[in-house]
Amino acid sequence: MHCKTYRNFIDGNWRDALSGDQFETLNPADDTVVGHVAKSGRIDAQEAIRAARKGHEALQRMTVWERSALCDAVADEVQKRRGDLADILAREQGKPLLTEAYGEVDAAITGFREAGELVKWMEGEYIPVETPGVRAISFRKARGVYAVITPWNFPVNIPVEYLAPCLAAGNGVVWVPAPTTSACAGVLMECIAAAGLPDGAINLVHGPGDVVGDEAVSNLGTDGIGFTGSPLTGGKIAKRGAGKPMLLELGGNGPVIVLDDADLDKAADAAAFGCFFNAGQVCAASGRILTTRSIHQALAEKLTERARAITVGNPIKDSVTMGPLNNPSVIAKIEEHVADGVRLGGEVLTGGSRIKDLGSDQFFAPTVIDNVPGEALLNTAETFGPVAPIIVCEDDDDLIRVANSAGHGLAAGVFTQDLSRAFRFGEEIAAGLVNINNPSCYWELHLPFGGAPGKSSGIGRLGGKHTLRAVTEAKTITFNIQ
Ligand code: NAD
């Protein structure tokens, strides 16, 4: 009943791939087909790039207030289709319908409304100059055409983090979504299309990232890049799009650091949320729990209790609080990291393996592993699954050393009641965002979000006015009025 065809949206029209090729997108909870999707090639992406130029020009001719109204119109359309979007998120991405999918759609609505509002206050400057009789003004101007490439873990909200500010500022967009969540992208695009944007303003091109994504990134017809995904792909994009302004939002392995003066129940609640929300497939997930000897036992017990209280199953069911992993490569990596942690001396307190008989092979039990050593992959790399590795450190210095020993530096959570320790950790942890007494994944759409320097978590900052700034450039006009 739900299986339909998802086509490209180019220059205001729904189109098949020029080759006519298609691929299937699957429900990870039961392996059924969710939809047939246009398998585009480079020529489809090139058409979209040309259309986006036209779309950009049309958007530029509009006033900021008109583009702001378009953002609101998209938000209204997403609101009308809230149930459809949440349903497809649960069936194709795998997140629980009631506890997570609706929330993601609501964030997307807020994203369009906020971009539409903030762009109205993106004011320019009147700049004093030395030369008599000359006046100078400077203001923000859209860069042109943006290549926007997005992952499958938040397939509705992450695209909106780019699409809404690009549209508000007047950029045309070529959007390449992750193949395994093509249907989510298709339904979101239906909402955007219903809002009455100029033809070409936003173009959706489905297909393999290393073909259509690469074309969007490397083609000289795009002027800027917005990418969220893995450090590996981010590295390729940085090379292929060299010279273009780019936002790269890459991987994370957020520590949650629990100090000996913390409220342990609050810390355990937050750590469990950070580890198991979206089955751990979150860039800012609490991928490792760092603590010290005196509280370690109590924290491990509380976290294990919370992991065991999670109901794993088909995300469409009301009672389910954790769904399957999105695709087979994710679960294979989790297994590799858990095996490595155990081999190096970690002790599985709960979970540790796939759960069979739930409908597919892609369910992994919420897992707590105690006494994981710092050199384990669970500490040094991004696991991207429902695993809480506990790493016991000596003291505050050691906690900071181990926290900063990972390759990533995106987000962190620190639990303490002591203001000076909170400041020390806030300042010294290598992450773009440090949340005191909140999980690593606490964030609001307008807060600056991105990787720390020297880490493989990306460059630039997403969020509210920060994204608007990133997708525009300063344009200066001087007037000789003598
Ligand atoms: P991925 O890098 O495999 O894919 C991301 C997107 O890039 C997909 O749309 C894919 O089709 C496309 N792609 C693949 N190869 C490409 C190429 N050569 N050129 C252009 N595009 C290409 O990542 P994923 O597995 O979809 O997502 C998970 C990763 O994303 C994790 O590492 C996670 O931490 C990261 N992530 C980061 C943030 C953030 O804000 N920092 C948010 C969510 C996810």
Coordinates of C-alpha atoms and ligand atoms in Angstrom, one line a residue:
M1 CA 0.0 0.0 0.0
H2 CA 2.8 2.4 0.9
C3 CA 5.2 1.4 -1.9
K4 CA 5.5 4.2 -4.4
T5 CA 7.9 5.8 -6.9
Y6 CA 10.1 8.7 -5.8
R7 CA 11.3 10.8 -8.7
N8 CA 13.7 13.7 -9.0
F9 CA 12.3 17.3 -8.7
I10 CA 14.1 19.5 -11.3
D11 CA 13.1 22.9 -12.5
G12 CA 9.7 22.7 -10.9
N13 CA 8.9 19.2 -12.4
W14 CA 8.9 15.7 -11.1
R15 CA 11.1 13.6 -13.4
D16 CA 12.4 10.1 -13.8
A17 CA 16.2 9.6 -14.1
L18 CA 17.2 10.2 -17.8
S19 CA 18.4 6.6 -17.9
G20 CA 15.0 5.4 -16.5
D21 CA 17.0 3.4 -13.9
Q22 CA 15.6 2.9 -10.4
F23 CA 16.7 1.4 -7.1
E24 CA 14.7 0.2 -4.1
T25 CA 14.6 1.7 -0.6
L26 CA 13.9 -0.7 2.2
N27 CA 12.2 -0.7 5.6
P28 CA 15.1 -1.8 8.0
A29 CA 12.6 -3.3 10.5
D30 CA 11.3 -5.9 8.1
D31 CA 13.2 -5.7 4.8
T32 CA 10.1 -4.8 2.8
V33 CA 10.3 -2.3 -0.1
V34 CA 9.3 1.2 0.9
G35 CA 9.7 2.7 -2.6
H36 CA 11.3 2.7 -6.0
V37 CA 13.6 5.6 -6.5
A38 CA 15.1 7.4 -9.6
K39 CA 18.7 6.2 -9.9
S40 CA 20.1 9.4 -11.4
G41 CA 23.4 10.0 -13.2
R42 CA 25.7 12.9 -13.8
I43 CA 23.4 14.3 -16.6
D44 CA 20.5 14.5 -14.2
A45 CA 22.6 16.4 -11.7
Q46 CA 23.9 18.8 -14.4
E47 CA 20.3 19.6 -15.4
A48 CA 19.5 20.3 -11.8
I49 CA 22.5 22.6 -11.5
R50 CA 21.4 24.6 -14.6
A51 CA 17.8 24.8 -13.1
A52 CA 19.2 26.0 -9.8
R53 CA 21.0 28.9 -11.4
K54 CA 17.6 30.0 -12.8
G55 CA 16.0 29.5 -9.4
H56 CA 18.7 31.5 -7.7
E57 CA 18.1 34.4 -10.1
A58 CA 14.4 34.3 -9.5
L59 CA 14.9 34.2 -5.7
Q60 CA 17.3 37.2 -5.9
R61 CA 14.7 39.3 -7.6
M62 CA 12.4 38.8 -4.7
T63 CA 12.5 40.9 -1.6
V64 CA 13.7 39.4 1.7
W65 CA 10.2 39.6 3.0
E66 CA 8.9 37.6 0.0
R67 CA 11.5 34.8 0.6
S68 CA 10.7 34.9 4.3
A69 CA 7.0 34.3 3.4
L70 CA 8.1 31.3 1.2
C71 CA 9.9 29.8 4.2
D72 CA 6.7 30.1 6.2
A73 CA 4.7 28.6 3.4
V74 CA 7.0 25.6 3.3
A75 CA 6.7 25.3 7.1
D76 CA 2.9 25.3 6.7
E77 CA 3.1 22.5 4.1
V78 CA 5.3 20.4 6.3
Q79 CA 2.9 21.0 9.2
K80 CA 0.0 19.7 7.0
R81 CA 2.0 16.5 6.1
R82 CA 3.4 16.1 9.7
G83 CA 1.8 12.6 10.0
D84 CA 3.0 11.4 6.6
L85 CA 6.6 12.6 7.2
A86 CA 6.7 11.0 10.7
D87 CA 5.4 7.7 9.2
I88 CA 7.9 7.5 6.5
L89 CA 10.7 8.4 8.9
A90 CA 9.7 5.5 11.1
R91 CA 9.3 3.1 8.2
E92 CA 12.4 4.0 6.2
Q93 CA 14.9 5.5 8.6
G94 CA 13.9 3.3 11.5
K95 CA 13.3 5.8 14.4
P96 CA 10.4 5.3 16.8
L97 CA 7.3 7.0 15.5
L98 CA 5.9 8.3 18.7
T99 CA 9.0 9.2 20.7
E100 CA 11.2 10.5 17.9
A101 CA 9.8 10.8 14.4
Y102 CA 7.2 13.5 15.2
G103 CA 9.9 15.5 17.0
E104 CA 12.2 15.5 13.9
V105 CA 9.3 16.8 11.8
D106 CA 8.6 19.5 14.3
A107 CA 12.3 20.5 14.2
A108 CA 12.0 20.8 10.4
I109 CA 9.0 23.1 10.7
T110 CA 10.9 25.3 13.2
G111 CA 13.9 25.3 10.9
F112 CA 11.9 26.9 8.0
R113 CA 10.2 29.4 10.3
E114 CA 13.4 30.4 12.0
A115 CA 15.3 30.9 8.8
G116 CA 12.4 33.0 7.4
E117 CA 12.4 35.2 10.5
L118 CA 16.2 35.5 11.0
V119 CA 16.9 36.5 7.4
K120 CA 14.8 39.6 7.9
W121 CA 17.3 40.9 10.5
M122 CA 20.5 40.1 8.5
E123 CA 21.4 43.7 8.4
G124 CA 24.3 45.3 6.5
E125 CA 26.7 48.1 7.4
Y126 CA 27.4 51.7 6.6
I127 CA 31.2 51.8 6.8
P128 CA 33.1 55.1 7.4
V129 CA 36.0 55.6 4.9
E130 CA 39.1 57.8 4.7
T131 CA 38.5 59.3 1.2
P132 CA 36.5 62.5 1.1
G133 CA 33.2 62.3 -0.8
V134 CA 33.1 58.5 -0.8
R135 CA 30.5 56.4 1.1
A136 CA 30.5 52.6 1.6
I137 CA 27.9 50.1 2.4
S138 CA 28.3 46.3 2.8
F139 CA 25.6 43.6 3.1
R140 CA 25.2 39.9 2.8
K141 CA 24.4 38.4 -0.6
A142 CA 23.6 34.8 -1.6
R143 CA 26.5 33.0 -3.1
G144 CA 24.5 31.5 -6.0
V145 CA 23.9 27.7 -6.3
Y146 CA 24.5 25.4 -3.4
A147 CA 25.2 21.7 -3.5
V148 CA 23.5 20.2 -0.4
I149 CA 24.4 16.6 0.4
T150 CA 22.8 15.0 3.4
P151 CA 22.9 11.7 5.5
W152 CA 20.3 9.2 6.5
N153 CA 20.3 9.6 10.3
F154 CA 18.0 12.7 10.4
P155 CA 16.8 12.7 6.8
V156 CA 14.2 15.4 7.3
N157 CA 15.8 17.8 9.7
I158 CA 19.4 17.8 8.6
P159 CA 18.4 18.8 5.0
V160 CA 16.3 21.6 6.4
E161 CA 19.3 23.0 8.2
Y162 CA 20.7 23.8 4.8
L163 CA 17.6 24.2 2.6
A164 CA 15.8 26.7 4.7
P165 CA 18.7 29.2 5.1
C166 CA 19.7 28.7 1.5
L167 CA 16.2 29.5 0.3
A168 CA 15.8 32.4 2.8
A169 CA 19.1 34.0 1.6
G170 CA 18.3 33.5 -2.1
N171 CA 20.5 30.6 -3.1
G172 CA 19.3 28.0 -5.6
V173 CA 19.9 24.5 -4.4
V174 CA 20.8 21.0 -5.8
W175 CA 20.0 18.6 -3.0
V176 CA 21.3 15.0 -3.0
P177 CA 19.9 13.0 -0.1
A178 CA 21.2 9.7 1.2
P179 CA 19.9 6.8 -0.9
T180 CA 18.7 4.7 2.1
T181 CA 16.3 7.5 3.1
S182 CA 15.2 8.6 -0.4
A183 CA 11.5 8.4 0.4
C184 CA 11.8 10.7 3.4
A185 CA 13.5 13.2 1.1
G186 CA 10.8 12.7 -1.5
V187 CA 8.0 13.5 0.9
L188 CA 9.8 16.6 2.3
M189 CA 10.3 17.7 -1.3
E190 CA 6.6 17.3 -2.0
C191 CA 6.0 19.7 0.9
I192 CA 8.5 22.2 -0.5
A193 CA 7.1 22.0 -4.0
A194 CA 3.6 22.6 -2.7
A195 CA 4.7 25.9 -1.2
G196 CA 5.0 27.6 -4.6
L197 CA 8.7 28.3 -4.9
P198 CA 10.1 29.7 -8.2
D199 CA 11.0 26.9 -10.6
G200 CA 14.5 25.6 -10.0
A201 CA 14.8 27.2 -6.5
I202 CA 15.3 23.7 -4.9
N203 CA 16.1 20.7 -7.0
L204 CA 16.1 17.1 -5.6
V205 CA 18.4 14.6 -7.3
H206 CA 18.2 11.0 -6.0
G207 CA 21.0 8.5 -6.6
P208 CA 24.4 7.3 -5.6
G209 CA 26.4 9.9 -3.7
D210 CA 29.7 9.2 -5.4
V211 CA 28.0 10.0 -8.8
V212 CA 25.3 12.6 -8.3
G213 CA 26.7 14.0 -5.1
D214 CA 30.2 14.2 -6.7
E215 CA 28.8 16.0 -9.7
A216 CA 27.0 18.5 -7.6
V217 CA 30.2 19.2 -5.6
S218 CA 32.7 19.3 -8.4
N219 CA 30.7 20.9 -11.2
L220 CA 31.7 24.5 -11.7
G221 CA 28.1 25.5 -11.8
T222 CA 27.8 25.2 -8.0
D223 CA 29.2 28.0 -5.9
G224 CA 29.0 26.5 -2.4
I225 CA 28.7 23.2 -0.6
G226 CA 26.7 22.1 2.4
F227 CA 27.6 18.6 3.5
T228 CA 26.7 16.5 6.5
G229 CA 28.1 13.0 6.7
S230 CA 31.1 10.9 7.5
P231 CA 34.7 12.3 7.7
L232 CA 35.7 9.9 4.9
T233 CA 33.2 11.4 2.4
G234 CA 33.8 14.9 3.8
G235 CA 37.5 14.5 2.9
K236 CA 36.6 13.5 -0.6
I237 CA 34.3 16.5 -1.0
A238 CA 36.9 18.9 0.4
K239 CA 39.2 17.8 -2.5
R240 CA 36.6 17.6 -5.2
G241 CA 35.0 21.0 -4.3
A242 CA 38.3 22.7 -3.5
G243 CA 38.1 26.4 -3.7
K244 CA 34.3 26.6 -3.0
P245 CA 33.1 27.8 0.3
M246 CA 31.9 24.8 2.3
L247 CA 30.2 23.8 5.5
L248 CA 31.4 20.3 6.5
E249 CA 29.5 18.7 9.4
L250 CA 31.2 15.4 10.0
G251 CA 31.4 12.6 12.6
G252 CA 31.5 12.7 16.3
N253 CA 32.1 10.5 19.3
G254 CA 30.8 12.8 22.1
P255 CA 32.1 12.0 25.6
V256 CA 29.7 12.2 28.5
I257 CA 32.0 13.0 31.4
V258 CA 30.6 12.3 34.9
L259 CA 32.5 13.9 37.7
D260 CA 32.4 12.6 41.3
D261 CA 30.2 15.5 42.5
A262 CA 27.5 14.9 39.8
D263 CA 23.9 14.1 40.4
L264 CA 24.2 10.5 39.3
D265 CA 20.5 9.9 38.4
K266 CA 20.5 12.9 36.1
A267 CA 23.8 11.9 34.6
A268 CA 22.6 8.4 34.0
D269 CA 19.4 9.6 32.4
A270 CA 21.3 12.0 30.1
A271 CA 23.9 9.4 29.2
A272 CA 21.2 6.8 28.4
F273 CA 19.4 9.3 26.2
G274 CA 22.6 10.4 24.5
C275 CA 23.6 6.7 23.8
F276 CA 20.3 5.3 22.8
F277 CA 18.4 8.1 21.1
N278 CA 17.9 7.3 17.4
A279 CA 19.7 4.0 18.3
G280 CA 22.9 5.9 18.7
Q281 CA 23.0 7.0 15.1
V282 CA 23.6 10.7 16.0
C283 CA 26.7 12.7 15.2
A284 CA 26.5 14.2 18.7
A285 CA 25.6 10.9 20.4
S286 CA 27.1 10.2 23.8
G287 CA 29.5 7.6 22.3
R288 CA 31.5 7.1 25.5
I289 CA 31.0 7.6 29.2
L290 CA 34.0 8.8 31.1
T291 CA 34.1 8.7 34.9
T292 CA 36.3 8.1 37.9
R293 CA 36.7 5.1 40.2
S294 CA 34.7 6.4 43.2
I295 CA 31.3 6.6 41.4
H296 CA 31.9 4.2 38.5
Q297 CA 30.1 1.2 40.0
A298 CA 27.0 3.2 40.8
L299 CA 26.9 4.9 37.4
A300 CA 27.3 1.6 35.6
E301 CA 24.4 0.1 37.5
K302 CA 22.1 3.0 36.8
L303 CA 23.0 3.1 33.1
T304 CA 22.5 -0.7 32.8
E305 CA 19.0 -0.3 34.4
R306 CA 18.1 2.3 31.9
A307 CA 19.4 0.3 28.9
R308 CA 17.3 -2.7 30.0
A309 CA 14.2 -0.5 30.2
I310 CA 14.3 0.2 26.5
T311 CA 11.8 -1.6 24.2
V312 CA 13.3 -2.6 20.9
G313 CA 11.1 -3.4 18.0
N314 CA 9.3 -2.2 14.9
P315 CA 9.4 1.6 15.3
I316 CA 5.8 2.0 14.0
K317 CA 4.5 0.4 17.2
D318 CA 3.5 2.9 20.0
S319 CA 5.3 0.8 22.7
V320 CA 8.7 0.8 20.9
T321 CA 11.4 3.2 22.1
M322 CA 14.3 2.0 19.9
G323 CA 14.1 0.7 16.3
P324 CA 16.5 -1.1 14.0
L325 CA 19.8 0.3 12.7
N326 CA 19.3 2.0 9.3
N327 CA 21.5 -0.2 7.1
P328 CA 23.7 -3.3 7.3
S329 CA 27.0 -1.4 7.2
V330 CA 26.1 0.4 10.4
I331 CA 25.4 -2.7 12.4
A332 CA 28.6 -4.4 11.0
K333 CA 30.7 -1.5 12.4
I334 CA 29.0 -1.7 15.8
E335 CA 29.8 -5.4 16.0
E336 CA 33.4 -4.7 15.1
H337 CA 33.7 -2.0 17.8
V338 CA 32.1 -4.1 20.5
A339 CA 34.3 -7.1 19.7
D340 CA 37.4 -4.9 19.8
G341 CA 36.3 -3.4 23.2
V342 CA 35.7 -6.9 24.7
R343 CA 39.0 -8.2 23.3
L344 CA 40.8 -5.4 25.0
G345 CA 39.2 -6.2 28.4
G346 CA 35.7 -4.6 28.4
E347 CA 32.9 -6.4 30.2
V348 CA 29.5 -6.5 28.6
L349 CA 26.9 -5.6 31.4
T350 CA 23.9 -5.8 29.1
G351 CA 23.3 -6.3 25.3
G352 CA 26.4 -6.8 23.2
S353 CA 24.8 -8.4 20.2
R354 CA 22.0 -8.4 17.6
I355 CA 18.5 -9.3 18.6
K356 CA 17.0 -12.0 16.4
D357 CA 13.4 -12.6 15.6
L358 CA 12.2 -9.0 15.6
G359 CA 11.6 -8.9 11.8
S360 CA 15.0 -8.2 10.3
D361 CA 18.7 -8.7 11.1
Q362 CA 19.2 -5.1 11.9
F363 CA 18.3 -4.8 15.5
F364 CA 21.1 -4.4 18.1
A365 CA 20.4 -4.6 21.8
P366 CA 21.0 -1.5 23.9
T367 CA 24.5 -2.2 25.2
V368 CA 26.6 -1.2 28.2
I369 CA 30.2 -2.2 28.3
D370 CA 32.2 -1.6 31.5
N371 CA 36.0 -0.9 31.9
V372 CA 36.7 -0.2 28.3
P373 CA 40.3 0.9 27.9
G374 CA 41.2 4.2 26.3
E375 CA 42.8 2.7 23.2
A376 CA 39.7 0.8 22.2
L377 CA 37.8 1.8 19.0
L378 CA 34.8 2.5 21.2
N379 CA 36.8 5.5 22.6
T380 CA 38.9 6.6 19.7
A381 CA 36.4 6.2 16.8
E382 CA 32.8 6.8 16.0
T383 CA 30.6 3.7 16.7
F384 CA 27.2 5.2 15.6
G385 CA 25.1 2.7 17.4
P386 CA 23.3 2.0 20.7
V387 CA 26.4 1.3 22.8
A388 CA 27.5 2.9 26.1
P389 CA 31.2 2.1 26.7
I390 CA 32.3 3.1 30.3
I391 CA 35.9 4.3 30.6
V392 CA 37.3 4.7 34.1
C393 CA 39.8 7.5 34.5
E394 CA 42.1 8.6 37.4
D395 CA 41.2 12.3 37.9
D396 CA 40.1 15.5 36.2
D397 CA 43.3 15.8 34.2
D398 CA 43.0 12.2 33.0
L399 CA 39.3 12.7 32.1
I400 CA 40.3 15.6 29.9
R401 CA 43.2 13.7 28.4
V402 CA 41.1 10.7 27.5
A403 CA 38.2 12.8 26.2
N404 CA 40.5 14.7 23.9
S405 CA 42.3 11.5 22.7
A406 CA 39.6 10.7 20.2
G407 CA 39.8 11.7 16.6
H408 CA 36.5 13.6 16.6
G409 CA 35.6 16.8 18.5
L410 CA 32.0 17.6 17.9
A411 CA 30.0 17.7 21.1
A412 CA 30.4 16.7 24.8
G413 CA 28.4 16.5 28.0
V414 CA 29.8 17.2 31.5
F415 CA 28.1 16.4 34.7
T416 CA 29.2 18.4 37.8
Q417 CA 27.8 20.7 40.5
D418 CA 31.0 22.6 40.7
L419 CA 31.1 25.8 38.7
S420 CA 34.9 26.0 38.4
R421 CA 35.2 22.4 37.3
A422 CA 32.4 23.1 34.8
F423 CA 34.3 26.0 33.3
R424 CA 37.5 24.1 33.2
F425 CA 35.9 21.2 31.3
G426 CA 33.9 23.6 29.1
E427 CA 37.0 25.4 28.1
E428 CA 39.4 22.4 27.7
I429 CA 37.3 19.7 26.0
A430 CA 38.1 19.7 22.3
A431 CA 34.5 20.0 20.9
G432 CA 32.5 22.7 19.2
L433 CA 29.8 22.3 21.8
V434 CA 30.1 21.4 25.5
N435 CA 26.9 20.9 27.4
I436 CA 27.2 21.2 31.2
N437 CA 24.6 18.9 32.9
N438 CA 23.1 17.9 29.6
P439 CA 23.8 15.1 27.2
S440 CA 26.3 15.7 24.4
C441 CA 23.4 15.7 21.9
Y442 CA 21.6 18.7 23.5
W443 CA 21.2 21.4 20.8
E444 CA 18.8 23.9 19.6
L445 CA 18.5 24.9 16.0
H446 CA 19.9 28.4 16.4
L447 CA 23.0 27.5 18.5
P448 CA 26.3 27.3 16.6
F449 CA 27.2 23.7 16.0
G450 CA 30.3 22.2 14.4
G451 CA 33.6 20.5 14.9
A452 CA 36.6 21.7 17.0
P453 CA 39.8 22.7 15.1
G454 CA 42.3 19.9 14.6
K455 CA 39.7 17.2 14.8
S456 CA 37.9 15.3 12.0
S457 CA 34.4 16.7 12.8
G458 CA 34.3 19.2 10.0
I459 CA 34.6 22.9 9.4
G460 CA 32.2 25.8 9.8
R461 CA 29.1 26.3 12.0
L462 CA 25.5 25.3 11.4
G463 CA 22.6 26.9 13.3
G464 CA 20.3 29.9 12.8
K465 CA 22.2 33.1 11.9
H466 CA 25.5 31.2 11.6
T467 CA 24.2 29.1 8.6
L468 CA 22.7 32.3 7.0
R469 CA 26.1 33.9 7.3
A470 CA 27.9 30.8 5.9
V471 CA 25.7 30.6 2.8
T472 CA 26.1 34.3 2.0
E473 CA 29.1 36.6 1.4
A474 CA 29.8 40.2 2.1
K475 CA 29.1 42.5 -0.9
T476 CA 30.5 46.0 -0.6
I477 CA 29.4 49.0 -2.7
T478 CA 31.2 52.3 -2.6
F479 CA 29.8 55.6 -3.9
N480 CA 31.8 58.5 -5.1
I481 CA 29.3 61.3 -4.6
Q482 CA 31.6 64.3 -5.2
Ligands
NAD1 P1 28.2 9.3 4.3 O1 29.4 10.2 4.3 O2 28.4 7.9 3.9 O3 27.1 9.8 3.3 C1 26.6 11.1 3.4 C2 26.0 11.6 2.1 O4 27.1 11.7 1.2 C3 25.1 10.6 1.4 O5 24.0 11.4 0.8 C4 25.9 9.9 0.4 O6 25.2 9.5 -0.7 C5 26.8 11.1 0.0 N1 28.1 10.7 -0.7 C6 28.7 9.5 -0.6 N2 29.9 9.6 -1.3 C7 29.9 10.8 -1.9 C8 30.9 11.4 -2.7 N3 32.0 10.8 -3.1 N4 30.6 12.7 -3.1 C9 29.5 13.3 -2.7 N5 28.6 12.8 -1.9 C10 28.8 11.5 -1.5 O7 27.6 9.4 5.7 P2 26.3 8.6 6.3 O8 26.7 7.3 6.6 O9 25.1 8.9 5.4 O10 26.0 9.5 7.7 C11 26.6 9.1 8.9 C12 27.8 10.1 9.2 O11 27.3 11.4 9.2 C13 28.3 9.9 10.5 O12 29.8 9.9 10.5 C14 27.8 11.0 11.3 O13 28.5 11.4 12.5 C15 27.7 12.1 10.3 N6 26.8 13.2 10.7 C16 27.3 14.4 11.1 C17 26.4 15.4 11.6 C18 26.9 16.7 12.0 O14 26.1 17.6 12.1 N7 28.2 16.9 12.2 C19 25.1 15.1 11.6 C20 24.6 13.9 11.2 C21 25.5 12.9 10.8

